[in-house]
Amino acid sequence: MAARPIWRGQIRLALVSIPVELYPATKSGATIAFHQVHEPTGKRIKYEKVVPGVGPVDRDEIVKGYEVSKGHYVLLDPEEIESVKLESRKTLDLVQFVDTNDIDPMYFEKPYFVVPADDLAEEAYVVLRDALKAAKKIGVGQLAMRGQEYVVALKPCGRGMLLETLRYADEVNKAQSYFREIGDTEPDADLLDMASMLIDRKTGRFDPAEFHNRYVDALRDLIKEKQRKKGEKVIQDPDADAPPPKGSNVVDLMAALKRSLGDQEGGRAANENRGSEKKTSAAKKPAPRHAPKKAPAKKAAARKRA
């Protein structure tokens, strides 16, 4: 299935507007996810939302709160949070151009491919791309997307362009506080020459395909090996393929439904119960009609006395 753009709009440079689409330039890397398992039964460990001293709580009783001081929260409704979200503007204004080395790598956060929206936009797109290349500049602006506002950097990328979201200044730690204790002594000249020779010897072009996550690869090999070996700890949840049991979730659902229906529905159910009780009692009344059948016993007693 073709990738879908996460944003559609236009890049505006003075009076020139270029319709573009943004696509994620990265994806999640390989990883191994572990579950916590109760070894005696083979069942997954589950987590509940609990309140100390209260126990498990219903989802509809949970609200969002911001802690303004220890134990004091300002509560916010979903509607209030939604009301301050920024609408995604359809225009990215390039308000500044900086040298390619002016932005510290620590500020770059997430990259997106910028693609011309149609054939008509391609000419202006190529002009902007090549102008940035020739000037060795990066375009900077702000973009509202997914309810938030980002500082973004636009730069050439091969035949296209790359847009990268940038971290705000208060999101980056100052390096001075970490490097303050490093001394100002000059390194030994011989050691510096040897290090420079080693760097020259290992200098080459970076190819990311040459690097693999060796930890993930080793974990996969270990898991496969333990599956093949007999006597290894491989357990199975006996209820893994069974339908979900009727448990606390069903009870919680029934309670929620009853709360939703309210007392009126409860009253209706009570009326129905009373009606069924009347029917039951009415069904029992015809029993006396069979009592006369005992009469022959009296006649038999009379014949006996005779």
PDB file of C-alpha atoms in Angstrom:
ATOM      1  CA  MET A   1       0.000   0.000   0.000  1.00  0.00           C
ATOM      2  CA  ALA A   2       1.345   3.422  -0.945  1.00  0.00           C
ATOM      3  CA  ALA A   3       2.560   5.599   1.898  1.00  0.00           C
ATOM      4  CA  ARG A   4       0.208   8.356   2.993  1.00  0.00           C
ATOM      5  CA  PRO A   5       1.516  11.865   3.648  1.00  0.00           C
ATOM      6  CA  ILE A   6       1.325  13.068   7.242  1.00  0.00           C
ATOM      7  CA  TRP A   7       0.907  16.691   6.130  1.00  0.00           C
ATOM      8  CA  ARG A   8      -0.180  18.488   2.976  1.00  0.00           C
ATOM      9  CA  GLY A   9       0.345  22.182   2.430  1.00  0.00           C
ATOM     10  CA  GLN A  10       2.666  24.656   0.805  1.00  0.00           C
ATOM     11  CA  ILE A  11       6.096  26.128   1.357  1.00  0.00           C
ATOM     12  CA  ARG A  12       5.992  29.871   0.925  1.00  0.00           C
ATOM     13  CA  LEU A  13       9.001  31.960   0.015  1.00  0.00           C
ATOM     14  CA  ALA A  14       7.959  35.614  -0.363  1.00  0.00           C
ATOM     15  CA  LEU A  15       5.286  35.515  -3.093  1.00  0.00           C
ATOM     16  CA  VAL A  16       6.110  31.981  -4.266  1.00  0.00           C
ATOM     17  CA  SER A  17       4.055  29.073  -2.882  1.00  0.00           C
ATOM     18  CA  ILE A  18       5.043  25.462  -3.555  1.00  0.00           C
ATOM     19  CA  PRO A  19       2.447  22.719  -2.837  1.00  0.00           C
ATOM     20  CA  VAL A  20       4.198  19.838  -1.052  1.00  0.00           C
ATOM     21  CA  GLU A  21       3.573  16.688   0.959  1.00  0.00           C
ATOM     22  CA  LEU A  22       5.504  15.378   3.966  1.00  0.00           C
ATOM     23  CA  TYR A  23       6.358  11.713   4.490  1.00  0.00           C
ATOM     24  CA  PRO A  24       8.236  10.128   7.435  1.00  0.00           C
ATOM     25  CA  ALA A  25      11.872   9.571   6.512  1.00  0.00           C
ATOM     26  CA  THR A  26      12.533   7.036   9.290  1.00  0.00           C
ATOM     27  CA  LYS A  27      10.888   3.988  10.856  1.00  0.00           C
ATOM     28  CA  SER A  28      11.287   2.002  14.045  1.00  0.00           C
ATOM     29  CA  GLY A  29      14.362  -0.176  14.082  1.00  0.00           C
ATOM     30  CA  ALA A  30      14.658  -3.858  14.922  1.00  0.00           C
ATOM     31  CA  THR A  31      13.950  -4.687  18.532  1.00  0.00           C
ATOM     32  CA  ILE A  32      13.127  -7.653  20.733  1.00  0.00           C
ATOM     33  CA  ALA A  33      10.155  -7.193  23.046  1.00  0.00           C
ATOM     34  CA  PHE A  34       9.861  -9.270  26.210  1.00  0.00           C
ATOM     35  CA  HIS A  35       6.727 -10.011  28.235  1.00  0.00           C
ATOM     36  CA  GLN A  36       6.561 -10.680  31.950  1.00  0.00           C
ATOM     37  CA  VAL A  37       5.210 -14.205  32.480  1.00  0.00           C
ATOM     38  CA  HIS A  38       4.015 -16.001  35.624  1.00  0.00           C
ATOM     39  CA  GLU A  39       6.222 -19.086  35.412  1.00  0.00           C
ATOM     40  CA  PRO A  40       4.038 -21.577  37.368  1.00  0.00           C
ATOM     41  CA  THR A  41       1.017 -21.001  35.081  1.00  0.00           C
ATOM     42  CA  GLY A  42       2.553 -19.617  31.882  1.00  0.00           C
ATOM     43  CA  LYS A  43       0.169 -16.651  31.920  1.00  0.00           C
ATOM     44  CA  ARG A  44       1.000 -13.036  31.074  1.00  0.00           C
ATOM     45  CA  ILE A  45       1.344 -10.524  33.881  1.00  0.00           C
ATOM     46  CA  LYS A  46      -1.360  -7.865  33.586  1.00  0.00           C
ATOM     47  CA  TYR A  47      -1.368  -4.359  34.984  1.00  0.00           C
ATOM     48  CA  GLU A  48      -4.334  -2.603  36.516  1.00  0.00           C
ATOM     49  CA  LYS A  49      -4.929   1.068  37.194  1.00  0.00           C
ATOM     50  CA  VAL A  50      -5.216   1.256  40.975  1.00  0.00           C
ATOM     51  CA  VAL A  51      -5.518   3.946  43.626  1.00  0.00           C
ATOM     52  CA  PRO A  52      -3.639   3.401  46.911  1.00  0.00           C
ATOM     53  CA  GLY A  53      -6.157   2.488  49.577  1.00  0.00           C
ATOM     54  CA  VAL A  54      -8.966   2.144  47.013  1.00  0.00           C
ATOM     55  CA  GLY A  55      -7.881  -0.537  44.597  1.00  0.00           C
ATOM     56  CA  PRO A  56      -8.749  -0.924  40.885  1.00  0.00           C
ATOM     57  CA  VAL A  57     -10.729   1.965  39.415  1.00  0.00           C
ATOM     58  CA  ASP A  58     -12.923   2.358  36.341  1.00  0.00           C
ATOM     59  CA  ARG A  59     -11.461   4.067  33.312  1.00  0.00           C
ATOM     60  CA  ASP A  60     -14.215   6.692  33.297  1.00  0.00           C
ATOM     61  CA  GLU A  61     -13.146   7.820  36.784  1.00  0.00           C
ATOM     62  CA  ILE A  62      -9.673   8.808  35.584  1.00  0.00           C
ATOM     63  CA  VAL A  63      -8.961  12.423  34.599  1.00  0.00           C
ATOM     64  CA  LYS A  64      -5.814  14.311  33.599  1.00  0.00           C
ATOM     65  CA  GLY A  65      -4.188  16.527  36.169  1.00  0.00           C
ATOM     66  CA  TYR A  66      -1.087  18.746  36.279  1.00  0.00           C
ATOM     67  CA  GLU A  67       0.824  18.734  39.567  1.00  0.00           C
ATOM     68  CA  VAL A  68       1.407  22.361  40.546  1.00  0.00           C
ATOM     69  CA  SER A  69       2.842  21.420  43.950  1.00  0.00           C
ATOM     70  CA  LYS A  70       3.315  18.236  45.934  1.00  0.00           C
ATOM     71  CA  GLY A  71      -0.062  16.481  45.926  1.00  0.00           C
ATOM     72  CA  HIS A  72      -1.944  19.429  44.392  1.00  0.00           C
ATOM     73  CA  TYR A  73      -3.300  18.998  40.868  1.00  0.00           C
ATOM     74  CA  VAL A  74      -5.072  21.222  38.400  1.00  0.00           C
ATOM     75  CA  LEU A  75      -7.611  19.001  36.619  1.00  0.00           C
ATOM     76  CA  LEU A  76      -8.160  19.431  32.870  1.00  0.00           C
ATOM     77  CA  ASP A  77     -11.014  18.066  30.781  1.00  0.00           C
ATOM     78  CA  PRO A  78     -10.255  16.594  27.344  1.00  0.00           C
ATOM     79  CA  GLU A  79     -12.269  19.432  25.786  1.00  0.00           C
ATOM     80  CA  GLU A  80     -10.120  22.045  27.551  1.00  0.00           C
ATOM     81  CA  ILE A  81      -6.909  20.415  26.331  1.00  0.00           C
ATOM     82  CA  GLU A  82      -8.305  20.151  22.822  1.00  0.00           C
ATOM     83  CA  SER A  83      -9.279  23.844  22.803  1.00  0.00           C
ATOM     84  CA  VAL A  84      -5.654  25.038  23.045  1.00  0.00           C
ATOM     85  CA  LYS A  85      -4.305  22.787  20.301  1.00  0.00           C
ATOM     86  CA  LEU A  86      -3.117  24.643  17.231  1.00  0.00           C
ATOM     87  CA  GLU A  87      -4.837  24.017  13.956  1.00  0.00           C
ATOM     88  CA  SER A  88      -2.505  22.592  11.352  1.00  0.00           C
ATOM     89  CA  ARG A  89      -1.710  25.495   9.103  1.00  0.00           C
ATOM     90  CA  LYS A  90      -1.352  24.658   5.459  1.00  0.00           C
ATOM     91  CA  THR A  91       1.568  27.019   4.935  1.00  0.00           C
ATOM     92  CA  LEU A  92       5.198  26.804   6.011  1.00  0.00           C
ATOM     93  CA  ASP A  93       6.771  30.257   5.846  1.00  0.00           C
ATOM     94  CA  LEU A  94      10.550  30.226   5.467  1.00  0.00           C
ATOM     95  CA  VAL A  95      11.439  33.207   7.643  1.00  0.00           C
ATOM     96  CA  GLN A  96      15.214  32.754   7.863  1.00  0.00           C
ATOM     97  CA  PHE A  97      18.153  31.126   6.089  1.00  0.00           C
ATOM     98  CA  VAL A  98      21.270  29.964   7.940  1.00  0.00           C
ATOM     99  CA  ASP A  99      24.540  28.290   7.033  1.00  0.00           C
ATOM    100  CA  THR A 100      24.445  24.511   6.969  1.00  0.00           C
ATOM    101  CA  ASN A 101      26.776  24.294   9.974  1.00  0.00           C
ATOM    102  CA  ASP A 102      25.018  26.936  12.081  1.00  0.00           C
ATOM    103  CA  ILE A 103      22.537  24.509  13.669  1.00  0.00           C
ATOM    104  CA  ASP A 104      24.073  22.208  16.273  1.00  0.00           C
ATOM    105  CA  PRO A 105      23.290  18.528  15.514  1.00  0.00           C
ATOM    106  CA  MET A 106      21.715  18.208  18.991  1.00  0.00           C
ATOM    107  CA  TYR A 107      18.774  20.338  17.842  1.00  0.00           C
ATOM    108  CA  PHE A 108      17.785  18.069  14.959  1.00  0.00           C
ATOM    109  CA  GLU A 109      15.000  15.718  16.008  1.00  0.00           C
ATOM    110  CA  LYS A 110      12.967  13.918  13.301  1.00  0.00           C
ATOM    111  CA  PRO A 111      13.333  13.990   9.498  1.00  0.00           C
ATOM    112  CA  TYR A 112      10.598  14.021   6.821  1.00  0.00           C
ATOM    113  CA  PHE A 113      10.812  13.767   3.059  1.00  0.00           C
ATOM    114  CA  VAL A 114       9.388  16.810   1.270  1.00  0.00           C
ATOM    115  CA  VAL A 115       7.807  15.876  -2.077  1.00  0.00           C
ATOM    116  CA  PRO A 116       6.167  18.160  -4.672  1.00  0.00           C
ATOM    117  CA  ALA A 117       2.397  17.655  -4.561  1.00  0.00           C
ATOM    118  CA  ASP A 118       1.973  17.574  -8.353  1.00  0.00           C
ATOM    119  CA  ASP A 119       3.738  18.196 -11.655  1.00  0.00           C
ATOM    120  CA  LEU A 120       2.895  21.904 -11.599  1.00  0.00           C
ATOM    121  CA  ALA A 121       4.725  22.320  -8.279  1.00  0.00           C
ATOM    122  CA  GLU A 122       7.861  20.508  -9.452  1.00  0.00           C
ATOM    123  CA  GLU A 123       9.480  23.457 -11.241  1.00  0.00           C
ATOM    124  CA  ALA A 124       9.309  25.815  -8.261  1.00  0.00           C
ATOM    125  CA  TYR A 125      10.352  22.924  -5.987  1.00  0.00           C
ATOM    126  CA  VAL A 126      13.511  22.271  -8.029  1.00  0.00           C
ATOM    127  CA  VAL A 127      14.354  25.979  -8.094  1.00  0.00           C
ATOM    128  CA  LEU A 128      14.212  26.217  -4.288  1.00  0.00           C
ATOM    129  CA  ARG A 129      16.197  22.987  -3.856  1.00  0.00           C
ATOM    130  CA  ASP A 130      19.009  24.099  -6.160  1.00  0.00           C
ATOM    131  CA  ALA A 131      19.071  27.619  -4.697  1.00  0.00           C
ATOM    132  CA  LEU A 132      19.614  26.155  -1.220  1.00  0.00           C
ATOM    133  CA  LYS A 133      22.363  23.909  -2.599  1.00  0.00           C
ATOM    134  CA  ALA A 134      24.167  26.775  -4.315  1.00  0.00           C
ATOM    135  CA  ALA A 135      23.988  29.030  -1.258  1.00  0.00           C
ATOM    136  CA  LYS A 136      24.783  26.182   1.161  1.00  0.00           C
ATOM    137  CA  LYS A 137      21.938  27.374   3.323  1.00  0.00           C
ATOM    138  CA  ILE A 138      19.112  25.834   5.359  1.00  0.00           C
ATOM    139  CA  GLY A 139      15.632  27.366   5.438  1.00  0.00           C
ATOM    140  CA  VAL A 140      14.074  27.806   8.889  1.00  0.00           C
ATOM    141  CA  GLY A 141      10.425  28.335   9.826  1.00  0.00           C
ATOM    142  CA  GLN A 142       7.619  27.155  12.126  1.00  0.00           C
ATOM    143  CA  LEU A 143       4.996  24.583  11.268  1.00  0.00           C
ATOM    144  CA  ALA A 144       1.793  23.666  13.129  1.00  0.00           C
ATOM    145  CA  MET A 145       1.173  19.937  12.821  1.00  0.00           C
ATOM    146  CA  ARG A 146      -0.823  17.434  14.893  1.00  0.00           C
ATOM    147  CA  GLY A 147      -1.913  20.100  17.336  1.00  0.00           C
ATOM    148  CA  GLN A 148       1.601  21.337  18.154  1.00  0.00           C
ATOM    149  CA  GLU A 149       3.988  23.884  16.694  1.00  0.00           C
ATOM    150  CA  TYR A 150       7.458  22.884  15.564  1.00  0.00           C
ATOM    151  CA  VAL A 151      10.562  24.758  14.530  1.00  0.00           C
ATOM    152  CA  VAL A 152      11.664  23.136  11.281  1.00  0.00           C
ATOM    153  CA  ALA A 153      14.687  23.205   9.005  1.00  0.00           C
ATOM    154  CA  LEU A 154      14.453  22.655   5.240  1.00  0.00           C
ATOM    155  CA  LYS A 155      17.509  21.514   3.291  1.00  0.00           C
ATOM    156  CA  PRO A 156      18.410  19.750   0.035  1.00  0.00           C
ATOM    157  CA  CYS A 157      18.563  15.952   0.071  1.00  0.00           C
ATOM    158  CA  GLY A 158      19.752  14.341  -3.162  1.00  0.00           C
ATOM    159  CA  ARG A 159      17.077  14.950  -5.810  1.00  0.00           C
ATOM    160  CA  GLY A 160      14.630  16.175  -3.208  1.00  0.00           C
ATOM    161  CA  MET A 161      14.459  18.053   0.069  1.00  0.00           C
ATOM    162  CA  LEU A 162      14.399  17.065   3.710  1.00  0.00           C
ATOM    163  CA  LEU A 163      12.460  18.795   6.471  1.00  0.00           C
ATOM    164  CA  GLU A 164      13.642  18.182  10.035  1.00  0.00           C
ATOM    165  CA  THR A 165      11.855  19.176  13.198  1.00  0.00           C
ATOM    166  CA  LEU A 166      14.132  20.957  15.662  1.00  0.00           C
ATOM    167  CA  ARG A 167      14.198  20.864  19.441  1.00  0.00           C
ATOM    168  CA  TYR A 168      13.465  24.093  21.271  1.00  0.00           C
ATOM    169  CA  ALA A 169      16.274  25.679  23.267  1.00  0.00           C
ATOM    170  CA  ASP A 170      14.808  24.601  26.634  1.00  0.00           C
ATOM    171  CA  GLU A 171      14.823  20.962  25.495  1.00  0.00           C
ATOM    172  CA  VAL A 172      18.631  20.816  25.112  1.00  0.00           C
ATOM    173  CA  ASN A 173      21.001  20.564  28.068  1.00  0.00           C
ATOM    174  CA  LYS A 174      23.979  22.889  28.123  1.00  0.00           C
ATOM    175  CA  ALA A 175      27.218  21.003  27.521  1.00  0.00           C
ATOM    176  CA  GLN A 176      29.299  23.277  29.779  1.00  0.00           C
ATOM    177  CA  SER A 177      27.857  21.783  32.961  1.00  0.00           C
ATOM    178  CA  TYR A 178      29.037  18.314  31.893  1.00  0.00           C
ATOM    179  CA  PHE A 179      32.489  19.251  30.530  1.00  0.00           C
ATOM    180  CA  ARG A 180      33.417  21.780  33.232  1.00  0.00           C
ATOM    181  CA  GLU A 181      35.789  19.422  35.062  1.00  0.00           C
ATOM    182  CA  ILE A 182      37.854  18.544  31.968  1.00  0.00           C
ATOM    183  CA  GLY A 183      41.276  20.205  32.233  1.00  0.00           C
ATOM    184  CA  ASP A 184      43.019  22.539  29.754  1.00  0.00           C
ATOM    185  CA  THR A 185      46.239  20.542  29.507  1.00  0.00           C
ATOM    186  CA  GLU A 186      47.728  19.993  26.039  1.00  0.00           C
ATOM    187  CA  PRO A 187      47.944  16.330  24.922  1.00  0.00           C
ATOM    188  CA  ASP A 188      51.319  14.642  24.336  1.00  0.00           C
ATOM    189  CA  ALA A 189      52.494  15.356  20.773  1.00  0.00           C
ATOM    190  CA  ASP A 190      53.512  11.747  20.047  1.00  0.00           C
ATOM    191  CA  LEU A 191      50.185  10.387  21.253  1.00  0.00           C
ATOM    192  CA  LEU A 192      48.369  12.973  19.165  1.00  0.00           C
ATOM    193  CA  ASP A 193      50.337  11.936  16.050  1.00  0.00           C
ATOM    194  CA  MET A 194      49.543   8.276  16.624  1.00  0.00           C
ATOM    195  CA  ALA A 195      45.850   9.027  17.065  1.00  0.00           C
ATOM    196  CA  SER A 196      45.866  11.096  13.862  1.00  0.00           C
ATOM    197  CA  MET A 197      47.527   8.264  11.933  1.00  0.00           C
ATOM    198  CA  LEU A 198      44.924   5.804  13.199  1.00  0.00           C
ATOM    199  CA  ILE A 199      42.102   8.144  12.139  1.00  0.00           C
ATOM    200  CA  ASP A 200      43.612   8.537   8.651  1.00  0.00           C
ATOM    201  CA  ARG A 201      43.955   4.778   8.294  1.00  0.00           C
ATOM    202  CA  LYS A 202      40.310   4.153   9.142  1.00  0.00           C
ATOM    203  CA  THR A 203      38.851   7.056   7.202  1.00  0.00           C
ATOM    204  CA  GLY A 204      36.196   6.119   4.619  1.00  0.00           C
ATOM    205  CA  ARG A 205      32.670   6.800   3.411  1.00  0.00           C
ATOM    206  CA  PHE A 206      29.851   6.089   5.839  1.00  0.00           C
ATOM    207  CA  ASP A 207      27.569   3.247   4.727  1.00  0.00           C
ATOM    208  CA  PRO A 208      24.775   2.613   7.258  1.00  0.00           C
ATOM    209  CA  ALA A 209      24.028  -0.786   5.659  1.00  0.00           C
ATOM    210  CA  GLU A 210      27.343  -2.057   7.028  1.00  0.00           C
ATOM    211  CA  PHE A 211      26.133  -1.715  10.591  1.00  0.00           C
ATOM    212  CA  HIS A 212      23.691  -4.093  12.282  1.00  0.00           C
ATOM    213  CA  ASN A 213      22.205  -4.289  15.744  1.00  0.00           C
ATOM    214  CA  ARG A 214      24.352  -7.153  16.994  1.00  0.00           C
ATOM    215  CA  TYR A 215      22.510  -7.331  20.309  1.00  0.00           C
ATOM    216  CA  VAL A 216      19.151  -7.934  18.596  1.00  0.00           C
ATOM    217  CA  ASP A 217      20.707 -10.470  16.214  1.00  0.00           C
ATOM    218  CA  ALA A 218      22.268 -12.356  19.143  1.00  0.00           C
ATOM    219  CA  LEU A 219      18.952 -12.384  21.036  1.00  0.00           C
ATOM    220  CA  ARG A 220      17.139 -13.818  18.015  1.00  0.00           C
ATOM    221  CA  ASP A 221      19.762 -16.547  17.650  1.00  0.00           C
ATOM    222  CA  LEU A 222      19.488 -17.350  21.367  1.00  0.00           C
ATOM    223  CA  ILE A 223      15.673 -17.617  21.197  1.00  0.00           C
ATOM    224  CA  LYS A 224      15.825 -19.890  18.126  1.00  0.00           C
ATOM    225  CA  GLU A 225      18.420 -22.095  19.806  1.00  0.00           C
ATOM    226  CA  LYS A 226      16.323 -22.468  22.959  1.00  0.00           C
ATOM    227  CA  GLN A 227      13.295 -23.388  20.833  1.00  0.00           C
ATOM    228  CA  ARG A 228      15.252 -26.182  19.153  1.00  0.00           C
ATOM    229  CA  LYS A 229      16.783 -27.648  22.303  1.00  0.00           C
ATOM    230  CA  LYS A 230      14.844 -30.147  24.394  1.00  0.00           C
ATOM    231  CA  GLY A 231      14.578 -29.501  28.100  1.00  0.00           C
ATOM    232  CA  GLU A 232      14.799 -25.743  27.750  1.00  0.00           C
ATOM    233  CA  LYS A 233      12.319 -23.490  29.543  1.00  0.00           C
ATOM    234  CA  VAL A 234       9.539 -23.071  27.016  1.00  0.00           C
ATOM    235  CA  ILE A 235       6.130 -22.727  28.656  1.00  0.00           C
ATOM    236  CA  GLN A 236       2.672 -22.307  27.193  1.00  0.00           C
ATOM    237  CA  ASP A 237      -0.379 -20.496  28.503  1.00  0.00           C
ATOM    238  CA  PRO A 238      -3.114 -23.192  28.566  1.00  0.00           C
ATOM    239  CA  ASP A 239      -5.781 -20.540  27.933  1.00  0.00           C
ATOM    240  CA  ALA A 240      -3.948 -18.758  25.101  1.00  0.00           C
ATOM    241  CA  ASP A 241      -6.332 -20.015  22.400  1.00  0.00           C
ATOM    242  CA  ALA A 242      -9.445 -20.128  24.578  1.00  0.00           C
ATOM    243  CA  PRO A 243     -12.162 -17.468  24.397  1.00  0.00           C
ATOM    244  CA  PRO A 244     -11.777 -14.702  26.984  1.00  0.00           C
ATOM    245  CA  PRO A 245     -13.136 -15.872  30.349  1.00  0.00           C
ATOM    246  CA  LYS A 246     -16.047 -14.172  32.056  1.00  0.00           C
ATOM    247  CA  GLY A 247     -14.205 -12.232  34.688  1.00  0.00           C
ATOM    248  CA  SER A 248     -13.740  -8.780  36.108  1.00  0.00           C
ATOM    249  CA  ASN A 249     -13.925  -7.151  32.675  1.00  0.00           C
ATOM    250  CA  VAL A 250     -17.422  -8.537  32.143  1.00  0.00           C
ATOM    251  CA  VAL A 251     -18.463  -7.389  35.600  1.00  0.00           C
ATOM    252  CA  ASP A 252     -17.034  -3.930  34.974  1.00  0.00           C
ATOM    253  CA  LEU A 253     -18.843  -3.749  31.643  1.00  0.00           C
ATOM    254  CA  MET A 254     -22.137  -4.776  33.178  1.00  0.00           C
ATOM    255  CA  ALA A 255     -21.713  -2.209  35.935  1.00  0.00           C
ATOM    256  CA  ALA A 256     -20.930   0.489  33.387  1.00  0.00           C
ATOM    257  CA  LEU A 257     -23.988  -0.450  31.327  1.00  0.00           C
ATOM    258  CA  LYS A 258     -26.215  -0.321  34.379  1.00  0.00           C
ATOM    259  CA  ARG A 259     -24.845   3.098  35.309  1.00  0.00           C
ATOM    260  CA  SER A 260     -25.438   4.290  31.753  1.00  0.00           C
ATOM    261  CA  LEU A 261     -29.037   3.045  31.727  1.00  0.00           C
ATOM    262  CA  GLY A 262     -29.713   4.661  35.107  1.00  0.00           C
ATOM    263  CA  ASP A 263     -32.328   4.057  37.751  1.00  0.00           C
ATOM    264  CA  GLN A 264     -35.129   4.090  35.190  1.00  0.00           C
ATOM    265  CA  GLU A 265     -33.922   0.879  33.614  1.00  0.00           C
ATOM    266  CA  GLY A 266     -33.406  -0.584  37.054  1.00  0.00           C
ATOM    267  CA  GLY A 267     -37.001   0.270  37.924  1.00  0.00           C
ATOM    268  CA  ARG A 268     -38.202  -1.318  34.703  1.00  0.00           C
ATOM    269  CA  ALA A 269     -36.314  -4.501  35.572  1.00  0.00           C
ATOM    270  CA  ALA A 270     -37.875  -4.494  39.036  1.00  0.00           C
ATOM    271  CA  ASN A 271     -41.353  -4.190  37.514  1.00  0.00           C
ATOM    272  CA  GLU A 272     -40.619  -7.074  35.217  1.00  0.00           C
ATOM    273  CA  ASN A 273     -39.465  -9.154  38.184  1.00  0.00           C
ATOM    274  CA  ARG A 274     -42.652  -8.343  40.101  1.00  0.00           C
ATOM    275  CA  GLY A 275     -44.683  -9.276  37.017  1.00  0.00           C
ATOM    276  CA  SER A 276     -42.933 -12.611  36.759  1.00  0.00           C
ATOM    277  CA  GLU A 277     -43.584 -13.283  40.451  1.00  0.00           C
ATOM    278  CA  LYS A 278     -47.331 -12.656  39.907  1.00  0.00           C
ATOM    279  CA  LYS A 279     -47.335 -15.053  36.994  1.00  0.00           C
ATOM    280  CA  THR A 280     -45.614 -17.676  39.109  1.00  0.00           C
ATOM    281  CA  SER A 281     -48.106 -17.313  41.962  1.00  0.00           C
ATOM    282  CA  ALA A 282     -50.991 -17.370  39.481  1.00  0.00           C
ATOM    283  CA  ALA A 283     -49.653 -20.562  37.997  1.00  0.00           C
ATOM    284  CA  LYS A 284     -49.709 -22.203  41.427  1.00  0.00           C
ATOM    285  CA  LYS A 285     -53.407 -21.346  42.185  1.00  0.00           C
ATOM    286  CA  PRO A 286     -55.060 -24.094  40.008  1.00  0.00           C
ATOM    287  CA  ALA A 287     -53.664 -26.795  42.344  1.00  0.00           C
ATOM    288  CA  PRO A 288     -56.788 -26.913  44.641  1.00  0.00           C
ATOM    289  CA  ARG A 289     -58.971 -27.997  41.683  1.00  0.00           C
ATOM    290  CA  HIS A 290     -57.429 -31.460  41.978  1.00  0.00           C
ATOM    291  CA  ALA A 291     -58.402 -31.808  45.680  1.00  0.00           C
ATOM    292  CA  PRO A 292     -61.823 -33.506  45.000  1.00  0.00           C
ATOM    293  CA  LYS A 293     -59.997 -36.561  43.769  1.00  0.00           C
ATOM    294  CA  LYS A 294     -59.584 -37.507  47.451  1.00  0.00           C
ATOM    295  CA  ALA A 295     -63.382 -38.103  47.802  1.00  0.00           C
ATOM    296  CA  PRO A 296     -63.297 -41.787  46.800  1.00  0.00           C
ATOM    297  CA  ALA A 297     -61.185 -42.428  49.848  1.00  0.00           C
ATOM    298  CA  LYS A 298     -64.148 -41.365  52.093  1.00  0.00           C
ATOM    299  CA  LYS A 299     -66.499 -43.780  50.280  1.00  0.00           C
ATOM    300  CA  ALA A 300     -64.056 -46.590  50.761  1.00  0.00           C
ATOM    301  CA  ALA A 301     -63.916 -45.824  54.485  1.00  0.00           C
ATOM    302  CA  ALA A 302     -67.763 -45.925  54.692  1.00  0.00           C
ATOM    303  CA  ARG A 303     -67.939 -49.320  52.956  1.00  0.00           C
ATOM    304  CA  LYS A 304     -65.338 -50.592  55.402  1.00  0.00           C
ATOM    305  CA  ARG A 305     -67.448 -49.513  58.406  1.00  0.00           C
ATOM    306  CA  ALA A 306     -70.494 -51.181  56.860  1.00  0.00           C
TER     307      ALA A 306
END
